[in-house]
Structure formats: structure tokens, C-alpha cells
Short mmCIF file of C-alpha atoms and ligand atoms in Angstrom, two decimals:
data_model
loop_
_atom_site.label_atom_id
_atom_site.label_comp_id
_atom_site.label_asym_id
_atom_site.label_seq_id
_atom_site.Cartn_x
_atom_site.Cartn_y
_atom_site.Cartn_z
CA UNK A 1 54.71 -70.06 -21.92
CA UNK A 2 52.63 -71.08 -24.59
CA UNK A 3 49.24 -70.88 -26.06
CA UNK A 4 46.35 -71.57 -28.41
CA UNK A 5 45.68 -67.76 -29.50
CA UNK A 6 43.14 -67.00 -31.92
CA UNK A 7 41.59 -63.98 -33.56
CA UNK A 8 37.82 -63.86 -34.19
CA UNK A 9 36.59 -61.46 -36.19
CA UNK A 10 33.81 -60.41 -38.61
CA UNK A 11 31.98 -57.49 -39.75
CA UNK A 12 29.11 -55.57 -37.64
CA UNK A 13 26.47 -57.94 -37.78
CA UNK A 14 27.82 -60.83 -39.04
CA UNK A 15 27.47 -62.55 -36.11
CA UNK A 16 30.04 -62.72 -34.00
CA UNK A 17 29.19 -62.35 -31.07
CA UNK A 18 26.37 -64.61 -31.66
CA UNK A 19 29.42 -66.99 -32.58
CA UNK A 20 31.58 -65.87 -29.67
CA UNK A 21 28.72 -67.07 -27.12
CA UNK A 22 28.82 -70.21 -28.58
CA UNK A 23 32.69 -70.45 -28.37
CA UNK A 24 32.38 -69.98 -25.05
CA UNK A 25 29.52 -72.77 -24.12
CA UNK A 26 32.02 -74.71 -25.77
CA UNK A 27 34.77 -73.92 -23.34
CA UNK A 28 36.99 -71.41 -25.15
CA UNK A 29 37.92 -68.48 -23.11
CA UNK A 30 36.99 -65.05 -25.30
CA UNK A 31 38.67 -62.19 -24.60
CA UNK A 32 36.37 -59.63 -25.77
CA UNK A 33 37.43 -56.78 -27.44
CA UNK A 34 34.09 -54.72 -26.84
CA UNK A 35 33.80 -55.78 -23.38
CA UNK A 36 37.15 -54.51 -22.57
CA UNK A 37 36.69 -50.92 -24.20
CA UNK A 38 33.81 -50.63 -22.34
CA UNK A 39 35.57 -51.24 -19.37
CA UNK A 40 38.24 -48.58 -20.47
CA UNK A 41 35.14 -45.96 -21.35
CA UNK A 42 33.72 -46.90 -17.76
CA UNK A 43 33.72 -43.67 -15.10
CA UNK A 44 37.67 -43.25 -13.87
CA UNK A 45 38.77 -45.26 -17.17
CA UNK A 46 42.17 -44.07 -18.94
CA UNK A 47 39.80 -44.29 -22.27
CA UNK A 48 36.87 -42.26 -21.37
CA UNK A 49 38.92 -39.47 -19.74
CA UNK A 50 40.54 -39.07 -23.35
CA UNK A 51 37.28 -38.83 -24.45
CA UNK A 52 35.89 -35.78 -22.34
CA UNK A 53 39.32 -34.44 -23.23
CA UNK A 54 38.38 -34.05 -26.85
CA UNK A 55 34.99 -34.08 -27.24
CA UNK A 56 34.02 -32.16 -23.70
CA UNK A 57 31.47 -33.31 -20.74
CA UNK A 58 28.81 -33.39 -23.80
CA UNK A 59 29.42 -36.88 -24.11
CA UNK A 60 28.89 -37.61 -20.58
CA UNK A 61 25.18 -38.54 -19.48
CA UNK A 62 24.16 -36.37 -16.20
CA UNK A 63 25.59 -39.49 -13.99
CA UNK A 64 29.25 -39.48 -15.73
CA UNK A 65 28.41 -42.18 -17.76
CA UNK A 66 29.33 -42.31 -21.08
CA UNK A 67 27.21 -41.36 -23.94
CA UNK A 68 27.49 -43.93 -26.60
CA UNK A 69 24.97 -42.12 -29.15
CA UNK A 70 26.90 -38.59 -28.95
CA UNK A 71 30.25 -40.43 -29.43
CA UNK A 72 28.65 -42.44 -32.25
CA UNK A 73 27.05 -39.42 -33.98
CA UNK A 74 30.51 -37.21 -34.12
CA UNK A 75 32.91 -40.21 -34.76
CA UNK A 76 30.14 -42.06 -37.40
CA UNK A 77 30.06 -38.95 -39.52
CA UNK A 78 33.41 -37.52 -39.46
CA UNK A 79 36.66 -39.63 -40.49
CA UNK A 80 39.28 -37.52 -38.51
CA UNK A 81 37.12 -37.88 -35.27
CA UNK A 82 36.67 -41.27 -35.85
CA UNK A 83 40.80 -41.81 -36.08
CA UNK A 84 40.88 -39.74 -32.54
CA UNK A 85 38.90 -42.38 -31.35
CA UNK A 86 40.64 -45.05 -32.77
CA UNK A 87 43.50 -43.56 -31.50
CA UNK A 88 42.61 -43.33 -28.25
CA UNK A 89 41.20 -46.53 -27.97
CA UNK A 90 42.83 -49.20 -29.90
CA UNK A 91 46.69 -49.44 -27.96
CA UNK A 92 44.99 -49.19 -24.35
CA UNK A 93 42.77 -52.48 -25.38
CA UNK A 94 45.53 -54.33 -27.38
CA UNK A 95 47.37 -53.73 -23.85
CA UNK A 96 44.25 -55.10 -21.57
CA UNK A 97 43.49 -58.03 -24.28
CA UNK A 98 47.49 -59.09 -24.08
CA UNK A 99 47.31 -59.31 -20.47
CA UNK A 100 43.93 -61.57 -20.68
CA UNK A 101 45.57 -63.74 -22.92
CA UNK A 102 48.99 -63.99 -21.21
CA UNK A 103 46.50 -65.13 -18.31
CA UNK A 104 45.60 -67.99 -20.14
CA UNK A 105 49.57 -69.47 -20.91
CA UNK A 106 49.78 -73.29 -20.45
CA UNK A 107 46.17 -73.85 -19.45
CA UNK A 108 45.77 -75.45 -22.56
CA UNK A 109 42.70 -73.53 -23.27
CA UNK A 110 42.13 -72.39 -26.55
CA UNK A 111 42.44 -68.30 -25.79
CA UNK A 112 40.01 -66.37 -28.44
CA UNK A 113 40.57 -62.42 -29.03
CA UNK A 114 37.08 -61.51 -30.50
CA UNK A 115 38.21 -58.63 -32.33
CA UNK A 116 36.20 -56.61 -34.60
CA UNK A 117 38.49 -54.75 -36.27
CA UNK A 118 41.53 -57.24 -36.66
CA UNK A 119 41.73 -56.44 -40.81
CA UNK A 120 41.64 -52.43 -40.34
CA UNK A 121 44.54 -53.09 -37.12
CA UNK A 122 46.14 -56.23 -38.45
CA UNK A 123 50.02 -54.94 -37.79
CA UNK A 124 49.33 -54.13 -34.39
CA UNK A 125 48.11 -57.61 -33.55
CA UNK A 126 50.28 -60.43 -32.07
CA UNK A 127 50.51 -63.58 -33.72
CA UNK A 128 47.87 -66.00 -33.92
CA UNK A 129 47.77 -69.51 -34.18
CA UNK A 130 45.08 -68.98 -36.29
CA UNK A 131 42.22 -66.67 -37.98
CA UNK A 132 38.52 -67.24 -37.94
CA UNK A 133 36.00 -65.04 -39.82
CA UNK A 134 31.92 -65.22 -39.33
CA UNK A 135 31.18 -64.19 -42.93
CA UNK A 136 27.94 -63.24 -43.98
CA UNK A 137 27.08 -60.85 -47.66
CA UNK A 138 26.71 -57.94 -46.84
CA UNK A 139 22.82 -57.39 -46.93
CA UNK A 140 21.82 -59.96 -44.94
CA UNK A 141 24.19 -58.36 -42.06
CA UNK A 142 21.84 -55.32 -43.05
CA UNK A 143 18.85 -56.75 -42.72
CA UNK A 144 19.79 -58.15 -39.42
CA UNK A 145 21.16 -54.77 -38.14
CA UNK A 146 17.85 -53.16 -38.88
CA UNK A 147 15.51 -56.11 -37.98
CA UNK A 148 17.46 -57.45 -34.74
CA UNK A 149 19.58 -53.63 -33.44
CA UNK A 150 17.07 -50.84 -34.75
CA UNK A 151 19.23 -49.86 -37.02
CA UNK A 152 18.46 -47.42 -40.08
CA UNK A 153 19.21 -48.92 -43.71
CA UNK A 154 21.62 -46.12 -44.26
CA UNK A 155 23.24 -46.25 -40.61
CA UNK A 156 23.76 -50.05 -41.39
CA UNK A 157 25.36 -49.30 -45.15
CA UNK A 158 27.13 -46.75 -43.37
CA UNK A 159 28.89 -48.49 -40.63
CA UNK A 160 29.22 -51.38 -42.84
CA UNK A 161 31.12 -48.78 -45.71
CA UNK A 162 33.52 -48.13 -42.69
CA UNK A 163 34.82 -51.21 -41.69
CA UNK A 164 37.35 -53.29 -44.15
CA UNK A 165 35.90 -55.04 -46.62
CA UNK A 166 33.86 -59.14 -46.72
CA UNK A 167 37.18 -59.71 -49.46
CA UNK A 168 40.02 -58.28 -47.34
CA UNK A 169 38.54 -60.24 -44.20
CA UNK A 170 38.24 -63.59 -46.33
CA UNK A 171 41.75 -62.93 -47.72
CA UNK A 172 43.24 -63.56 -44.02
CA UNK A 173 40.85 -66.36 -42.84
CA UNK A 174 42.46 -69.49 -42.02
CA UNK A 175 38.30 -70.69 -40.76
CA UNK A 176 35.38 -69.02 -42.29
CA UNK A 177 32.57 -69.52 -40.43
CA UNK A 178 29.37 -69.29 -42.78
CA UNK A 179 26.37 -67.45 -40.57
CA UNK A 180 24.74 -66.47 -44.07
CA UNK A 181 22.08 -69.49 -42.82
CA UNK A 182 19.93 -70.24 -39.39
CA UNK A 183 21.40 -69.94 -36.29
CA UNK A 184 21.37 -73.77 -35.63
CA UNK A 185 23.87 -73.86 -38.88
CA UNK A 186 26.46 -72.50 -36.16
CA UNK A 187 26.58 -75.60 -33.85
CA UNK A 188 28.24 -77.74 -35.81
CA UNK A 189 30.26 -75.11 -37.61
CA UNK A 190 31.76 -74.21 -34.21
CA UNK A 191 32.52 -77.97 -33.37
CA UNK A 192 34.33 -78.16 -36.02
CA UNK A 193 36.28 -74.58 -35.67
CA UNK A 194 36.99 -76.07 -31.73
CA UNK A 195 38.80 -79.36 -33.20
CA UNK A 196 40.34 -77.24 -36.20
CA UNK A 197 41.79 -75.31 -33.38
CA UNK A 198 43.46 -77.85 -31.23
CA UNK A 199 45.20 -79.11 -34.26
CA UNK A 200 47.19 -75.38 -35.09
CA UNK A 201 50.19 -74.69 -33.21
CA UNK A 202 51.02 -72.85 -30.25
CA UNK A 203 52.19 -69.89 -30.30
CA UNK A 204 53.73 -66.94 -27.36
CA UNK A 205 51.32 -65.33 -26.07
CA UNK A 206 51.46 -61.52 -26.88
CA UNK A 207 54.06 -59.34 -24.51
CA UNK A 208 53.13 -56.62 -22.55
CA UNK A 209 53.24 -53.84 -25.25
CA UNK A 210 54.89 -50.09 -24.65
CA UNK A 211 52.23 -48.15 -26.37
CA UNK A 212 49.75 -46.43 -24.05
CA UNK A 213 47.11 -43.54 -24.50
CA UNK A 214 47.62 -40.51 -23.10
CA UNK A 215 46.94 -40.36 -19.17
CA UNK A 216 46.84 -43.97 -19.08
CA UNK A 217 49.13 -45.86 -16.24
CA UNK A 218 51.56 -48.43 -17.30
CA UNK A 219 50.98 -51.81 -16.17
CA UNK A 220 52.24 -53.62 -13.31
CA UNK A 221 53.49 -56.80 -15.76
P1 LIG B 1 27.91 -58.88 -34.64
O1 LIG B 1 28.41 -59.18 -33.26
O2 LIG B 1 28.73 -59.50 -35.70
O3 LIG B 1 27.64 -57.42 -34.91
P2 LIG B 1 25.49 -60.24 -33.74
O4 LIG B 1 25.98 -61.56 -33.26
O5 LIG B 1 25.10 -59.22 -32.73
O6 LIG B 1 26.50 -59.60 -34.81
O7 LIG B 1 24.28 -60.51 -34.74
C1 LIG B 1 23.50 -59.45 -35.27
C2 LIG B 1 22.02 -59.75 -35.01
O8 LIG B 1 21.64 -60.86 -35.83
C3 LIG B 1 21.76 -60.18 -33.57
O9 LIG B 1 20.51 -59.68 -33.20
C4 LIG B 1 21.73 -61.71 -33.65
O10 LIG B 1 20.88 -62.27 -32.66
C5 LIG B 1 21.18 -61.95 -35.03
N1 LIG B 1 21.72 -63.16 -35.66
C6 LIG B 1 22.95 -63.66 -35.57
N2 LIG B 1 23.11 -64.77 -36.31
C7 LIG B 1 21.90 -64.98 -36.90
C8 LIG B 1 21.38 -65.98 -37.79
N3 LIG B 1 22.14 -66.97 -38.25
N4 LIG B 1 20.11 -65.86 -38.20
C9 LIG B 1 19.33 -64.84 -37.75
N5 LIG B 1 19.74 -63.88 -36.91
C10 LIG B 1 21.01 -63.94 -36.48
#
């Protein structure tokens, strides 16, 4: 059982998912990170039931829903809510995103994990056949944050301050992607990455791992 696994990563508004879209059009299969804590914040998810746990039915809208803005205002200004969080989130989606790509053994697809914070959780990650980074400086992912998302300047800096830094995320790059241009630069860029890809080497795609958030079921696999 064997497969192309990469990591994709890149700090908020760097464009990555931009980049992950494309990936896809170009037949990699992305498993998504975001999309899958989403899924485990969904009503009667492991994740969000955690949540309440903590934080109460204050971060539930009146239909059970959760409410992204209270979680973001008591996890983006308080570190030791913010590790809770983490805490609660992180295993329970390295265990979803290990399935996904154990899905994709011996398909010969080239399996992305679009990871956003693969620096800041780097020894909890399987191994990759290889690393690629959307890299942009810092102020233009700013200025994009606040022009394109409705973000605040000091929201942006903040999140931004939180997150590992554009060095540390270069420093494990084995393909930078440059997004510091148009988005037309991309295309070829992501050509490239595709070919770049299907030259690296196969590696096992990740076991099913032990660690699991509190209330969560163990897995089937
Ligand atoms: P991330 O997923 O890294 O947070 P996004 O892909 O959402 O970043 O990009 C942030 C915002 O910037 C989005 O609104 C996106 O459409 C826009 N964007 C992405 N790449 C470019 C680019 N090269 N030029 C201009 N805007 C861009």
C-alpha cells in the first residue's frame, strides 16, 4: 500500500486554498484539513461536543450550529483557550485526514493534505513524500485578508503573529509556491508542482493513529 502523500501548507492568506482549488482541477485529490474540522464541529460531531463542554451552549447559534465568531473571539485572544482548542481538535482530524488518505493507496493519485498548520504540528504528521508551501510576505497576505475576507488590519497582524513563522515554513519546503504575484502566476506554478510530484517517492500512507479527543468513538479501521 503505497502512495504519493503530500502536505500543503501556507499561512492565512497566502493562498492556499486558492492553490488547493487549482490542485484539484488538476486532478490531485485534497484532503482538506478545514473541511474536515468543520465536519467534526458539525451538530452530533465528537469536536463540537468538546466544544460546548468547555466553552458552554454560548457558542452554539439558536439552531445548534456552531458559532464560529464566539469561538474565534475567546480562542483569538487568549493563548490557553486557544491550546484547548487545539487540543481538542487537532488528533480527531489527523485521525479523519489518515483515513482519507489511506483511501487513496495504489490509485496512483497524488493524495494532498492541505494543512494549515503543518509547521506549528509538524511531529504529529506522517511522512510525506514531499512539502509544498504557498509563500507570500507577510503584508500582502494582509492586505488580502482585509481587502478579499473583511478582515481588520490588526485581526490580520494578529492571526498572522499566531501562526509559525514565513522562515520556519520556508525552512521545511521541499516546493515553494510563489503567490506574492497575480493569480494567473499560479497555473503554471502548479504544473510544475504536479510533475515535481510524480517524480518524489512513495511513501505508506499514514496508519490509523490511537490518539482520540475526549468522547470521540474509535474507528472502525
Ligand atoms: P488562505 O487559504 O491561504 O488563507 P486564500 O486562498 O483564501 O488564502 O486567499 C486569500 C484571499 O486572497 C482570497 O480572497 C483569494 O481569492 C485572494 N487571492 C489569492 N491569491 C491571490 C492573488 N495571487 N492575487 C490576488 N488575490 C489573491
Amino acid at each position: 500500500m503505497l502512495v504519493i502523500l503530500l502536505a500543503l501548507t501556507g499561512g492565512i492568506g497566502s493562498g492556499k486554498s486558492t492553490v488547493s482549488l487549482l490542485l484539484a482541477a488538476n486532478g490531485a485529490v485534497i484532503v482538506d484539513a478545514d473541511e474536515v474540522a468543520k465536519q467534526l464541529q458539525a451538530p452530533g460531531g465528537a469536536v463540537l461536543a468538546a466544544m460546548v463542554e468547555r466553552w458552554g451552549s454560548g457558542i452554539l447559534q439558536p439552531h445548534g450550529t456552531l458559532n464560529r465568531q464566539a469561538v474565534a473571539d475567546i480562542v483569538f485572544n487568549d493563548a490557553d483557550e486557544l491550546r484547548a482548542l487545539n487540543k481538542m481538535t487537532h488528533p480527531a482530524v489527523r485521525r479523519e485526514m489518515a483515513r482519507q488518505a489511506r483511501e487513496q493507496a495504489d490509485t496512483g493519485a497524488v493524495t494532498i493534505m492541505d494543512t494549515p498548520l503543518l509547521v506549528e504540528t509538524f511531529d504529529k504528521q506522517p511522512p510525506f513524500s514531499g512539502i509544498v508551501v504557498v509563500d507570500v510576505p507577510p503584508e500582502v497576505a494582509v492586505e488580502r485578508l482585509m481587502r478579499y475576507r473583511g478582515f481588520s488590519d490588526v485581526d490580520a497582524w494578529a492571526r498572522i503573529s499566531q501562526q509559525a513563522d514565513r522562515q520556519e515554513r520556508l525552512g521545511i519546503a521541499g516546493f515553494v509556491i510563489d503567490n506574492s504575484g497575480p493569480p494567473e502566476a499560479l497555473d503554471e506554478q502548479v504544473l510544475r508542482m504536479m510533475a515535481w510530484a510524480r517524480t518524489l517517492p512513495h511513501v505508506d500512507p499514514p496508519p490509523a493513529p490511537r490518539e482520540r479527543v475526549a468522547g470521540d468513538q474509535p474507528s472502525a479501521n
